[in-house]
Amino acid sequence: MWLRVGSLVMLAFCALVTAHGQAQENNDLERIPKALQSSPPEATPEQSNAPSPPAPRAHGKYYAEDALTLSSARNGLAVPLPTPAPSDWENRTSLDAADQWTVRRGLTATLSDRFNATEENGVDVPSQQLIRNDFREGYVTWEPLARTYLEAGRVNLRDGIALGFNPTDFFKTRTLLDQASLDPSVIREDRLGTLMLRGQSIWSGGSVSVAFAPKLYAPAPITLGVPYGLGPKFDHTNGANRILGSVNFETAGLSPQVLLYHEGSETLIGMNLSRSIGQSIIAYAEWAGGNQPSLIAQSVAYGVRTGTLPADTPLLPPADAADAFRSDLALGASWSSASKVTFNIEYHYHQAGLSRQEERDWFTIGTAQRNLLPVIGELWYIRAFANDQQQPWVQQQLFLRLDWADAMIPHLELAAFAFVNLYDGSSLSQLSANYYLSDAWSLGAYASANVGGARSERGSYPQVAGLIIQVLRYF
Amino acid sequence: MSRIMVLIVLLGLAARVGSGAKAQAADVPSTETPAAQDLVAAADRIRNPQQPFRLTDTLVEYRDGKPRDRVVLIVFAREEKDTRQYSNLVRYAEPPRDAGKMVLLHGSNMWFYDPASKASVRISPQQRLIGQASDGDVVTANLARDYTAKLVGAESLEDADRKDRRCWHLDLAAADPEAIYSRIEYWLERGTDQPVKGKYYSDSGRLLKIAYFHNYQEQLGTVRPTETIIIDAVDANLVTTMTTSDYRIQELPDAWFQRDFLPRLKAD
């Protein structure tokens, strides 16, 4: 009797729980915005209140940017600069456009350009020194066969899987233009392409490409700061005959890419590998190697060739002038979390760069001969050359980067990165915040610092800290 | 002893409570109870055309009930013959700051390409889960292939229009290491097999998303949901609608589904 009663009670309880469960399921509907809930029951699905989407816009990217840069100079440099200290403020206004058009079936045209007007202290406005046009890309693509492409014109050809240093990005040299952010992933957004002929064929599971960039001009000298003017600066990108071949294929989930590059008397081979590990980690490696001179020998040879340094310039600090097989390596991993945080760590090895002893010698010579302009000019030229080639100055460094999308509030993206010199512990760090006010407007702020002892790579840099405020308007 | 008996009785009843939804299925003759896996396969065929296709997804993000962001994606999708898994190529058409960015989702081979920096970045399964393209997974995923389905029972459920629908309630457990979600609860309308609702869980059992399949219309010869309302279970203020339009059957060669093709992908 009692058992029966108990059973009935429990069955009633069951029904209640089930009904409650379903009611709970239907509670999810409470979170659907009212604007989306159609409707009287008799309405057909086609009569939903949801607005029908307008057609997507064209795929070009157009925007205007204003970036104000404030920087503080370092006093008492261990090795004084041979040139006047950089300006402590600058405002750059840019118009940026990148688009692609189908000329006719199988033929497309691509154009990418930025026009900049700058104001800075010490330079009167208006001045030709303050106007610059960055003709980044302009080329046509012909597809004579399915997935076989022939391209001619100025192409920004970029390879490499790492973030902070790309040994296989052979066309990166002499392409740098100024950017609001020092972040290497942002720097690549505004760089010069190279005049070239390129062919690429893509098939199931792989691709092959060959690019030839002819020498059209004598190589341009390296200058401190960004080159101004409206010209296309082909002498920056087409100062040597260069050939690059690359093959991509898929095996063991590693997505290998093998590259062969030839310039002048140098032939380099390169490889990119990457693999997903578990749910959250991507491991990657990028390597290039070949017979090449040390960074010091390369920079002095280039300075002599372009007339910046006298013909009898000795190697300072003293270094091996001979070519030898030298490797570049970027070994890294990224980790991402469910809270939209991505963290990258990379070890960079640049065998041609300065060793620990050569770095010490750079400071020893520079401080001892600080009044000899040719000596300090050459020492700083080596650093400018490394920067221009987008190579590390020393042999070993660490790169750390953190990116947090929708950080604490929606549409706020926070990022931070640091390059750490593994010999002297000095670092270049940057914190940035970007807030997307709307689809059209975004605000950015970038604070950077060169931190380290007076006789360290970053601690000897003429700028201690910088702040950039950026406004972008997309069209 | 009697206490133990009472406890056993209560536990027995509690077990029935646990399968309360099954109790609801009592009105369904066992001969009419379909195989769970067949139901999921039928729903897959409703959500996804059987031939390679492209479509336009317009995602509108609602924060605190108000529309805020709009993302337009052009999606190229096809089922791989050998794995029966969907491979997707996604091209951002809007907002302007993201126009031209592309994503390849091809098994564990996943890449993001930004035409501004020319950078191809490999992405992890975790990043697939948190990106906007992940909402596309709710639509173009072959659940019958990636999950083992179990019929929980028959239930009556309100759809996004607050209309009662008689549904099969299914519990899907990941059967493939490449399955995006660890577990899915799935409600399909009895008789039509149309998906009505889905709940998507992470490896840790955390509820990530709730999806309502909505606005059924005929597209490419089948009545399909053209709007999916995705409630973010992690961010309580976020709801995203994904409106699907411009369905087209399109040949999608193997060669398209690799990193090097991303810069070549055109939307026109």
XYZ file of C-alpha atoms in Angstrom:
743
model
C 0.000 0.000 0.000
C 2.651 2.441 1.134
C 4.830 1.312 -1.767
C 1.976 2.049 -4.226
C 1.414 5.447 -2.764
C 5.163 6.080 -2.878
C 5.278 4.996 -6.506
C 2.429 7.295 -7.451
C 4.107 10.159 -5.684
C 7.334 9.453 -7.466
C 5.620 9.180 -10.868
C 3.978 12.514 -10.261
C 7.388 13.848 -9.312
C 8.766 12.401 -12.558
C 6.167 14.175 -14.631
C 6.851 17.401 -12.790
C 10.560 17.098 -13.319
C 10.083 16.369 -17.027
C 7.735 19.294 -17.444
C 10.136 21.441 -15.494
C 12.999 20.275 -17.745
C 11.067 21.218 -20.848
C 10.097 24.528 -19.350
C 13.761 25.084 -18.675
C 14.570 24.255 -22.300
C 12.028 26.830 -23.396
C 13.599 29.366 -21.049
C 16.455 29.638 -23.542
C 14.005 31.447 -25.814
C 13.894 34.322 -23.347
C 17.398 35.280 -24.459
C 16.412 35.768 -28.089
C 16.072 39.508 -28.781
C 12.496 40.626 -29.234
C 13.305 42.012 -32.673
C 13.966 38.491 -33.850
C 10.965 36.762 -32.457
C 8.435 36.589 -35.240
C 5.499 36.588 -34.905
C 2.047 35.574 -34.427
C 1.712 31.804 -34.693
C -0.168 32.047 -37.986
C 2.681 33.851 -39.687
C 4.621 31.783 -42.163
C 8.353 31.450 -41.721
C 8.857 33.608 -44.787
C 7.172 36.452 -42.924
C 9.806 36.600 -40.243
C 10.675 40.018 -38.849
C 14.365 39.407 -39.429
C 15.671 41.876 -41.986
C 16.895 40.339 -45.189
C 20.606 40.900 -45.555
C 21.819 43.388 -48.115
C 24.252 42.129 -50.700
C 27.865 42.017 -49.550
C 30.048 44.921 -50.584
C 32.993 44.790 -52.955
C 36.089 43.170 -51.531
C 38.514 46.110 -51.660
C 39.795 47.786 -48.523
C 39.881 51.567 -48.226
C 40.647 53.628 -45.158
C 42.002 56.910 -43.840
C 44.362 56.982 -40.880
C 45.816 59.584 -38.600
C 48.656 58.608 -36.281
C 50.309 60.943 -33.785
C 53.675 59.737 -32.501
C 55.377 61.113 -29.399
C 58.775 59.834 -28.409
C 61.309 60.602 -25.729
C 64.998 60.646 -26.571
C 67.630 58.936 -24.465
C 70.379 61.103 -23.022
C 73.979 60.004 -22.700
C 74.040 57.300 -25.342
C 76.886 54.811 -24.864
C 77.657 55.202 -28.561
C 76.499 58.600 -29.847
C 74.417 58.874 -33.010
C 76.256 60.268 -36.037
C 73.100 62.050 -37.187
C 70.747 64.468 -35.403
C 68.360 62.825 -32.939
C 65.031 61.778 -34.437
C 62.062 64.112 -34.133
C 60.220 63.876 -30.816
C 56.787 64.199 -32.390
C 55.255 63.405 -35.730
C 51.755 63.322 -37.120
C 51.019 61.207 -40.148
C 47.791 61.297 -42.153
C 47.375 58.503 -44.684
C 44.896 57.395 -47.311
C 45.135 53.678 -47.977
C 43.575 51.641 -50.778
C 43.854 48.019 -51.843
C 41.582 46.421 -54.404
C 41.356 43.872 -57.159
C 39.359 43.999 -60.394
C 38.446 41.383 -62.952
C 39.457 42.855 -66.301
C 38.027 39.955 -68.229
C 37.600 36.269 -67.606
C 40.930 34.894 -66.367
C 42.566 38.318 -66.075
C 42.638 40.396 -62.890
C 44.373 43.608 -61.880
C 45.538 44.348 -58.329
C 46.492 47.723 -56.879
C 47.637 48.616 -53.384
C 48.791 52.111 -52.462
C 49.084 54.516 -49.570
C 49.524 58.290 -49.645
C 51.027 59.918 -46.551
C 51.332 63.513 -45.404
C 53.482 64.055 -42.328
C 54.164 66.914 -39.962
C 57.046 66.857 -37.531
C 59.032 69.300 -35.476
C 61.961 70.902 -37.212
C 60.504 70.661 -40.727
C 58.471 73.525 -42.209
C 55.066 72.812 -43.689
C 54.589 72.404 -46.594
C 57.706 70.521 -47.557
C 58.413 67.774 -50.033
C 60.166 65.974 -47.202
C 56.788 65.435 -45.622
C 54.942 63.835 -48.511
C 55.331 60.174 -49.323
C 53.546 57.747 -51.588
C 53.856 54.021 -50.982
C 53.133 52.203 -54.219
C 53.004 48.782 -52.622
C 51.543 46.631 -55.347
C 50.377 46.928 -58.934
C 50.204 43.808 -61.041
C 48.101 41.781 -63.420
C 47.299 38.101 -63.004
C 46.490 35.849 -65.923
C 45.062 32.376 -65.389
C 45.662 30.607 -68.735
C 44.844 27.191 -67.264
C 42.744 26.312 -64.253
C 44.758 27.202 -61.121
C 47.854 28.140 -63.079
C 48.707 31.806 -62.679
C 51.142 34.165 -64.357
C 51.742 37.528 -62.738
C 53.663 40.601 -63.803
C 54.175 43.858 -61.952
C 54.976 44.917 -58.420
C 54.053 42.034 -56.128
C 54.423 41.846 -52.353
C 55.559 38.233 -52.158
C 55.816 37.037 -48.609
C 56.751 33.648 -47.196
C 57.322 32.455 -43.681
C 55.213 31.115 -40.877
C 56.823 32.741 -37.825
C 55.716 36.094 -36.418
C 58.814 37.900 -35.144
C 61.477 36.864 -37.660
C 61.014 35.251 -41.062
C 64.184 33.620 -42.401
C 62.328 32.429 -45.534
C 60.747 35.788 -46.323
C 63.454 36.478 -48.889
C 61.728 39.492 -50.452
C 61.421 41.353 -47.134
C 64.682 43.265 -47.492
C 64.542 46.990 -48.238
C 60.738 47.047 -48.146
C 60.066 48.687 -44.769
C 57.820 51.717 -44.502
C 56.623 53.348 -41.323
C 53.683 52.011 -39.363
C 51.775 53.067 -36.311
C 52.698 49.861 -34.544
C 56.136 48.284 -34.161
C 54.458 44.876 -34.050
C 56.079 42.772 -36.806
C 52.699 41.420 -37.848
C 51.509 45.012 -38.425
C 54.717 46.207 -40.070
C 54.098 43.750 -42.880
C 50.825 45.478 -43.703
C 52.671 48.366 -45.321
C 55.709 47.241 -47.219
C 56.858 47.622 -50.794
C 56.387 44.852 -53.292
C 59.047 43.950 -55.852
C 58.805 44.204 -59.639
C 58.724 40.611 -60.774
C 57.397 37.936 -63.050
C 55.795 35.110 -61.161
C 54.220 31.817 -62.084
C 52.260 29.555 -59.768
C 50.454 26.295 -60.251
C 48.179 24.792 -57.629
C 47.022 21.207 -57.711
C 45.340 18.887 -55.268
C 47.590 18.695 -52.216
C 50.367 20.997 -53.375
C 51.628 23.971 -55.329
C 54.763 25.240 -56.993
C 55.804 28.806 -57.736
C 58.731 30.570 -59.375
C 59.411 34.301 -59.162
C 62.057 36.330 -60.978
C 62.795 39.894 -59.909
C 65.216 41.620 -62.284
C 67.852 44.182 -61.380
C 66.570 47.441 -62.865
C 68.442 50.030 -60.815
C 71.632 50.412 -58.857
C 70.815 49.555 -55.234
C 69.703 52.569 -53.202
C 71.688 53.631 -50.144
C 70.255 52.906 -46.732
C 69.167 56.016 -44.913
C 68.136 56.493 -41.336
C 64.400 57.054 -41.228
C 61.763 56.510 -43.860
C 62.488 57.599 -47.459
C 60.121 60.366 -48.574
C 58.920 61.334 -52.042
C 56.263 60.297 -54.496
C 58.441 57.945 -56.559
C 57.865 54.178 -56.606
C 61.274 53.407 -55.012
C 62.058 50.570 -57.417
C 65.727 51.133 -56.578
C 64.920 49.788 -53.106
C 63.348 46.580 -54.310
C 64.959 45.883 -57.651
C 68.642 46.489 -57.000
C 69.676 42.891 -57.746
C 68.602 39.927 -59.883
C 66.689 37.517 -57.662
C 64.992 34.177 -58.242
C 62.794 32.321 -55.787
C 61.279 28.874 -56.266
C 58.982 27.257 -53.712
C 57.058 24.021 -53.351
C 54.224 23.388 -50.896
C 52.771 20.004 -50.164
C 50.886 18.203 -47.453
C 52.370 15.364 -45.434
C 51.958 14.144 -41.867
C 49.940 17.246 -41.037
C 53.112 19.377 -41.268
C 52.246 21.473 -44.355
C 55.888 21.732 -45.460
C 57.115 24.463 -47.755
C 60.559 24.165 -49.358
C 62.179 27.243 -50.911
C 65.259 27.897 -53.026
C 66.474 31.490 -53.394
C 69.288 32.924 -55.460
C 70.630 36.492 -55.361
C 74.039 37.554 -56.692
C 76.474 34.869 -55.612
C 74.299 33.564 -52.781
C 71.998 30.579 -52.907
C 69.833 29.884 -49.885
C 67.513 27.024 -49.096
C 64.584 27.383 -46.740
C 61.812 25.378 -45.126
C 58.604 26.019 -43.211
C 56.850 23.412 -41.072
C 53.851 23.663 -38.782
C 51.622 21.281 -36.925
C 48.627 21.401 -34.670
C 49.178 19.742 -31.265
C 46.022 18.972 -29.366
C 43.226 21.498 -29.286
C 45.122 24.663 -28.465
C 48.733 24.537 -29.618
C 50.356 25.149 -32.973
C 54.083 24.401 -33.222
C 56.079 25.835 -36.102
C 59.606 26.084 -37.431
C 61.082 28.267 -40.138
C 64.662 27.785 -41.306
C 66.891 29.119 -44.059
C 70.583 28.561 -44.667
C 73.334 28.914 -47.213
C 76.774 30.311 -47.866
C 76.680 33.950 -46.882
C 78.819 36.569 -45.140
C 78.322 37.729 -41.559
C 75.985 40.649 -40.891
C 78.955 42.960 -40.317
C 80.591 41.964 -43.614
C 77.249 42.178 -45.474
C 76.473 45.638 -44.172
C 79.926 47.066 -44.833
C 79.945 45.599 -48.366
C 76.513 47.127 -49.039
C 77.546 50.477 -47.579
C 80.655 50.561 -49.789
C 78.685 49.484 -52.873
C 76.096 52.202 -52.414
C 78.634 54.896 -51.547
C 77.577 55.355 -47.933
C 80.876 54.008 -46.580
C 84.357 54.608 -48.034
C 85.921 51.814 -50.086
C 88.589 51.053 -47.483
C 86.172 50.685 -44.563
C 87.424 47.988 -42.177
C 85.025 45.532 -40.543
C 84.003 46.927 -37.179
C 83.771 45.153 -34.855
C 86.389 42.888 -36.431
C 84.602 39.893 -37.964
C 85.164 37.021 -40.341
C 84.894 38.439 -43.857
C 84.592 35.060 -45.548
C 81.378 33.445 -46.675
C 80.371 30.394 -44.661
C 77.270 28.254 -44.339
C 75.075 30.206 -41.961
C 71.591 29.371 -40.730
C 68.582 31.411 -39.662
C 65.924 29.785 -37.526
C 62.625 30.775 -35.950
C 61.223 28.086 -33.697
C 57.903 28.810 -32.062
C 54.553 27.788 -30.699
C 51.218 29.455 -30.199
C 48.651 28.646 -27.548
C 45.080 29.837 -27.642
C 42.416 29.786 -24.965
C 38.648 29.764 -24.971
C 38.737 33.345 -23.694
C 40.229 34.511 -27.028
C 43.773 34.870 -25.747
C 46.569 33.800 -28.082
C 50.132 33.591 -26.830
C 53.165 33.112 -29.078
C 56.706 32.350 -28.043
C 59.565 32.180 -30.540
C 63.288 31.580 -30.351
C 65.235 33.342 -33.114
C 68.696 32.272 -34.218
C 70.513 34.439 -36.748
C 73.938 32.923 -37.221
C 75.199 35.835 -39.332
C 74.313 38.301 -36.550
C 76.653 39.601 -33.876
C 77.924 37.099 -31.342
C 77.984 37.982 -27.651
C 81.663 39.021 -27.976
C 81.016 41.063 -31.133
C 78.191 42.908 -29.381
C 80.557 43.754 -26.484
C 83.179 44.861 -29.010
C 80.628 47.143 -30.704
C 80.186 49.033 -27.431
C 83.878 48.967 -26.532
C 84.890 50.460 -29.890
C 81.969 52.876 -29.962
C 82.619 54.311 -26.494
C 86.400 54.469 -26.946
C 86.125 56.207 -30.324
C 82.942 58.182 -29.735
C 84.437 61.318 -31.253
C 85.471 59.659 -34.506
C 82.520 60.194 -36.812
C 83.538 57.559 -39.425
C 83.759 54.893 -36.692
C 80.456 55.596 -34.982
C 78.880 56.155 -38.414
C 79.901 52.654 -39.442
C 78.790 51.108 -36.147
C 75.320 52.633 -36.424
C 75.180 51.774 -40.119
C 75.407 48.065 -39.218
C 72.360 48.424 -36.987
C 70.462 50.387 -39.626
C 71.316 47.700 -42.175
C 70.044 44.897 -39.901
C 66.816 46.820 -39.343
C 66.422 47.499 -43.053
C 66.951 43.814 -43.862
C 64.507 42.881 -41.055
C 67.145 40.693 -39.450
C 68.015 40.483 -35.758
C 71.170 42.432 -34.868
C 72.532 39.688 -32.615
C 72.568 35.928 -33.046
C 69.959 34.984 -30.454
C 66.752 36.594 -29.325
C 63.390 35.657 -27.900
C 60.053 36.936 -29.143
C 56.901 36.881 -27.027
C 53.492 38.046 -28.130
C 50.076 38.030 -26.513
C 46.823 38.962 -28.179
C 43.477 39.179 -26.416
C 40.407 39.776 -28.572
C 37.252 41.099 -26.882
C 39.359 41.764 -23.815
C 37.068 42.431 -20.847
C 34.673 44.352 -23.066
C 33.541 43.521 -26.596
C 35.511 45.071 -29.454
C 38.558 45.834 -27.382
C 41.695 44.089 -28.549
C 44.760 44.173 -26.343
C 48.166 43.034 -27.510
C 51.671 43.017 -26.161
C 54.959 41.853 -27.558
C 58.624 41.856 -26.605
C 61.861 41.163 -28.415
C 64.436 40.074 -25.841
C 68.153 40.062 -26.639
C 69.366 36.810 -25.083
C 72.912 38.127 -24.619
C 72.276 41.310 -22.692
C 68.649 40.855 -21.568
C 67.520 44.163 -23.078
C 64.116 44.327 -24.722
C 61.872 46.225 -27.054
C 58.328 45.969 -25.722
C 55.016 47.316 -26.867
C 51.553 47.356 -25.335
C 48.658 48.167 -27.622
C 44.924 48.615 -27.381
C 42.547 48.795 -30.323
C 38.913 49.592 -29.852
C 36.475 49.093 -32.712
C 33.981 51.882 -32.188
C 31.884 50.728 -35.124
C 32.277 48.967 -38.454
C 33.774 52.188 -39.808
C 35.792 53.677 -36.938
C 38.530 52.329 -34.750
C 40.896 53.837 -32.189
C 44.343 52.562 -31.342
C 47.019 53.358 -28.781
C 50.532 51.919 -28.776
C 53.070 52.424 -26.002
C 56.571 51.114 -26.553
C 59.821 51.125 -24.596
C 63.445 50.213 -25.197
C 64.596 48.803 -21.880
C 68.108 47.749 -20.915
C 71.495 48.853 -19.633
C 73.456 51.597 -21.368
C 75.697 49.016 -23.064
C 72.892 46.787 -24.274
C 71.164 46.601 -27.661
C 67.897 48.215 -26.620
C 69.338 50.348 -23.832
C 71.618 52.057 -26.333
C 68.772 52.942 -28.688
C 68.244 56.709 -29.144
C 64.547 56.516 -28.209
C 63.583 55.438 -24.694
C 59.845 55.275 -25.136
C 57.144 56.125 -27.617
C 53.399 56.640 -27.650
C 51.221 56.507 -30.737
C 47.568 57.457 -30.914
C 45.810 56.257 -34.037
C 42.385 56.882 -35.543
C 41.142 54.844 -38.494
C 38.120 55.401 -40.677
C 37.168 52.588 -43.057
C 35.096 53.163 -46.181
C 16.265 -3.774 6.045
C 13.014 -1.960 5.202
C 14.976 1.286 4.901
C 17.221 -0.410 2.362
C 14.145 -1.629 0.457
C 12.697 1.878 0.406
C 16.035 3.190 -0.799
C 16.143 0.615 -3.610
C 12.581 1.521 -4.620
C 13.435 5.206 -4.573
C 16.589 4.593 -6.577
C 14.554 2.596 -9.095
C 12.072 5.408 -9.416
C 14.857 7.933 -9.545
C 16.287 6.042 -12.486
C 13.000 6.573 -14.273
C 13.105 10.214 -13.321
C 16.529 10.339 -14.918
C 14.990 9.090 -18.122
C 12.050 11.359 -17.734
C 12.202 12.386 -21.380
C 12.030 8.727 -22.318
C 8.923 8.436 -20.223
C 7.511 11.123 -22.433
C 8.243 8.841 -25.366
C 5.810 6.299 -24.022
C 3.164 7.554 -26.437
C 5.395 6.532 -29.337
C 5.048 2.870 -30.298
C 8.431 1.217 -30.260
C 8.025 0.266 -33.933
C 7.912 3.976 -34.757
C 11.039 4.814 -32.836
C 13.620 5.598 -35.473
C 17.332 4.885 -35.287
C 19.054 7.888 -33.736
C 21.902 7.887 -36.227
C 19.455 7.870 -39.163
C 17.706 10.911 -37.716
C 20.971 12.831 -37.465
C 21.897 11.859 -41.026
C 18.501 13.046 -42.257
C 18.964 16.370 -40.449
C 22.427 16.733 -41.984
C 20.866 16.389 -45.428
C 18.406 19.144 -44.568
C 21.081 21.545 -43.324
C 23.573 20.877 -46.088
C 23.155 20.391 -49.827
C 24.611 17.086 -50.965
C 26.680 18.687 -53.714
C 29.495 21.225 -53.226
C 27.941 24.642 -52.692
C 28.515 28.228 -51.751
C 26.349 30.562 -49.755
C 26.441 33.903 -48.032
C 26.186 34.028 -44.254
C 25.212 37.300 -42.646
C 25.962 37.274 -38.957
C 24.389 39.968 -36.827
C 25.557 40.184 -33.248
C 23.032 41.329 -30.677
C 24.393 42.744 -27.420
C 21.831 43.252 -24.692
C 19.137 42.715 -27.302
C 20.399 45.390 -29.679
C 22.070 44.715 -33.025
C 25.669 45.863 -32.921
C 27.972 44.088 -35.333
C 27.435 42.695 -38.785
C 29.759 40.249 -40.440
C 29.185 38.930 -43.935
C 30.934 35.717 -44.872
C 30.984 33.962 -48.203
C 31.275 30.258 -47.498
C 32.350 27.567 -49.949
C 31.642 24.093 -48.571
C 31.787 20.522 -49.679
C 31.655 17.104 -48.099
C 34.882 15.131 -48.452
C 34.175 11.805 -50.086
C 36.632 9.825 -47.972
C 36.020 11.344 -44.552
C 32.447 12.624 -45.070
C 33.562 15.715 -43.175
C 32.799 19.211 -44.435
C 35.634 21.379 -45.659
C 35.003 25.110 -45.727
C 36.615 28.110 -47.324
C 35.384 31.326 -45.776
C 35.929 34.787 -47.181
C 35.073 37.891 -45.165
C 33.078 40.416 -47.174
C 32.256 42.731 -44.244
C 33.011 44.652 -42.021
C 35.344 46.821 -44.100
C 38.311 46.321 -41.770
C 38.120 42.552 -42.307
C 37.212 42.538 -46.001
C 39.247 40.008 -47.952
C 40.424 37.966 -44.964
C 40.040 34.248 -45.469
C 39.857 31.052 -43.476
C 40.457 27.469 -44.588
C 38.869 24.736 -42.482
C 39.936 21.390 -43.913
C 40.079 18.709 -41.244
C 42.961 19.589 -38.947
C 44.488 21.724 -41.692
C 43.183 25.174 -40.727
C 44.639 28.478 -41.872
C 43.844 32.155 -41.627
C 45.002 34.495 -44.401
C 45.165 38.269 -44.212
C 45.683 39.955 -47.605
C 47.025 43.116 -45.930
C 50.022 41.384 -44.374
C 50.046 38.481 -46.863
C 50.396 36.284 -43.802
C 49.077 32.731 -43.646
C 48.728 31.704 -40.013
C 47.900 28.174 -38.969
C 45.016 28.071 -36.486
C 44.263 25.551 -33.775
C 40.966 23.756 -33.185
C 40.502 26.045 -30.172
C 40.742 29.132 -32.391
C 38.205 27.566 -34.706
C 35.839 27.411 -31.766
C 36.187 31.059 -30.808
C 36.208 32.749 -34.206
C 33.193 34.032 -36.038
C 33.686 31.309 -38.600
C 32.937 28.845 -35.811
C 29.302 29.794 -36.063
C 29.459 28.344 -39.543
C 30.315 25.007 -37.987
C 26.876 24.942 -36.458
C 25.531 24.875 -39.992
C 28.060 22.980 -42.109
C 29.059 20.115 -39.877
C 28.405 16.501 -40.720
C 27.107 15.413 -37.360
C 26.229 11.849 -38.406
C 29.859 11.303 -39.292
C 31.458 12.906 -36.250
C 29.057 11.858 -33.491
C 27.364 8.798 -32.085
C 23.738 9.597 -31.478
C 21.502 8.251 -28.744
C 17.761 8.802 -28.654
C 16.799 10.387 -25.357
C 13.103 10.442 -26.152
C 10.213 12.339 -27.633
C 9.598 15.806 -26.300
C 7.506 18.797 -27.068
C 9.578 21.902 -27.501
C 8.938 25.500 -28.484
C 10.842 26.645 -31.558
C 12.234 30.148 -32.110
C 8.765 31.327 -33.092
C 7.361 29.994 -29.812
C 5.433 27.354 -31.660
C 5.173 23.887 -30.134
C 7.075 21.261 -32.075
C 6.957 17.534 -31.390
C 10.594 16.566 -31.395
C 13.020 13.735 -30.988
C 15.576 14.637 -28.355
C 18.993 13.202 -29.234
C 22.253 13.130 -27.345
C 25.333 13.176 -29.569
C 28.763 12.145 -28.265
C 31.890 12.917 -30.273
C 33.043 9.784 -32.096
C 35.890 11.378 -34.000
C 38.883 13.177 -32.468
C 38.355 15.950 -34.998
C 34.775 16.578 -33.870
C 34.494 20.235 -32.981
C 32.255 19.852 -29.957
C 32.521 17.136 -27.371
C 28.772 16.704 -26.996
C 25.642 18.027 -28.652
C 22.032 17.873 -27.551
C 19.843 17.972 -30.600
C 16.096 18.312 -31.101
C 14.624 17.286 -34.451
C 10.999 17.613 -35.436
C 9.252 14.270 -35.595
C 8.098 13.486 -39.107
C 10.159 16.102 -40.959
C 13.539 15.543 -39.229
C 14.045 19.303 -39.353
C 16.531 20.525 -36.731
C 14.783 22.762 -34.217
C 17.407 23.277 -31.552
C 20.968 22.278 -30.656
C 23.112 22.689 -27.557
C 26.879 22.468 -28.032
C 29.312 21.486 -25.263
C 33.096 21.691 -24.861
C 35.432 18.893 -23.720
C 35.021 20.039 -20.133
C 31.256 19.743 -20.414
C 30.772 23.486 -20.541
C 27.782 24.621 -22.576
C 29.154 26.860 -25.339
C 26.267 27.611 -27.669
C 22.560 27.120 -28.080
C 21.271 27.201 -31.642
C 17.697 27.561 -32.888
C 17.168 26.609 -36.525
C 14.623 28.935 -37.941
C 12.948 30.385 -41.008
C 12.647 27.228 -43.107
C 12.547 27.911 -46.849
C 13.142 25.891 -49.979
C 16.768 26.243 -51.097
C 18.379 24.083 -53.776
C 15.383 21.744 -53.831
C 15.062 21.114 -50.103
C 13.346 22.993 -47.312
C 16.240 24.222 -45.167
C 16.683 26.588 -42.208
C 17.766 29.965 -43.577
C 18.306 31.542 -40.202
C 20.097 30.165 -37.182
C 19.863 31.993 -33.887
C 22.953 31.268 -31.827
C 22.814 32.074 -28.132
C 26.242 32.358 -26.550
C 26.168 30.337 -23.367
C 29.465 31.792 -22.141
C 28.731 35.478 -22.727
C 25.240 35.979 -21.339
C 24.606 39.182 -23.315
C 25.482 37.846 -26.725
C 23.150 36.430 -29.347
C 24.111 36.027 -32.984
C 21.817 35.443 -35.913
C 23.168 33.780 -38.984
C 21.075 34.391 -42.069
C 21.916 32.219 -45.026
C 21.293 33.403 -48.556
C 22.531 33.109 -52.108
C 22.781 29.321 -52.096
C 24.512 28.100 -55.234
C 25.730 24.721 -56.353
C 29.367 25.265 -57.341
C 32.183 22.992 -58.391
C 34.886 23.115 -55.694
C 38.020 21.280 -56.807
C 40.334 19.542 -54.321
C 43.045 22.063 -55.124
C 41.022 24.852 -53.515
C 41.302 23.370 -50.032
C 44.892 24.222 -49.213
C 46.778 27.188 -47.799
C 48.217 28.401 -51.087
C 44.815 28.761 -52.692
C 43.547 31.224 -50.074
C 45.055 34.312 -51.804
C 43.420 33.122 -55.034
C 39.902 32.698 -53.676
C 37.510 35.153 -55.265
C 33.978 35.911 -54.287
C 32.704 36.851 -57.729
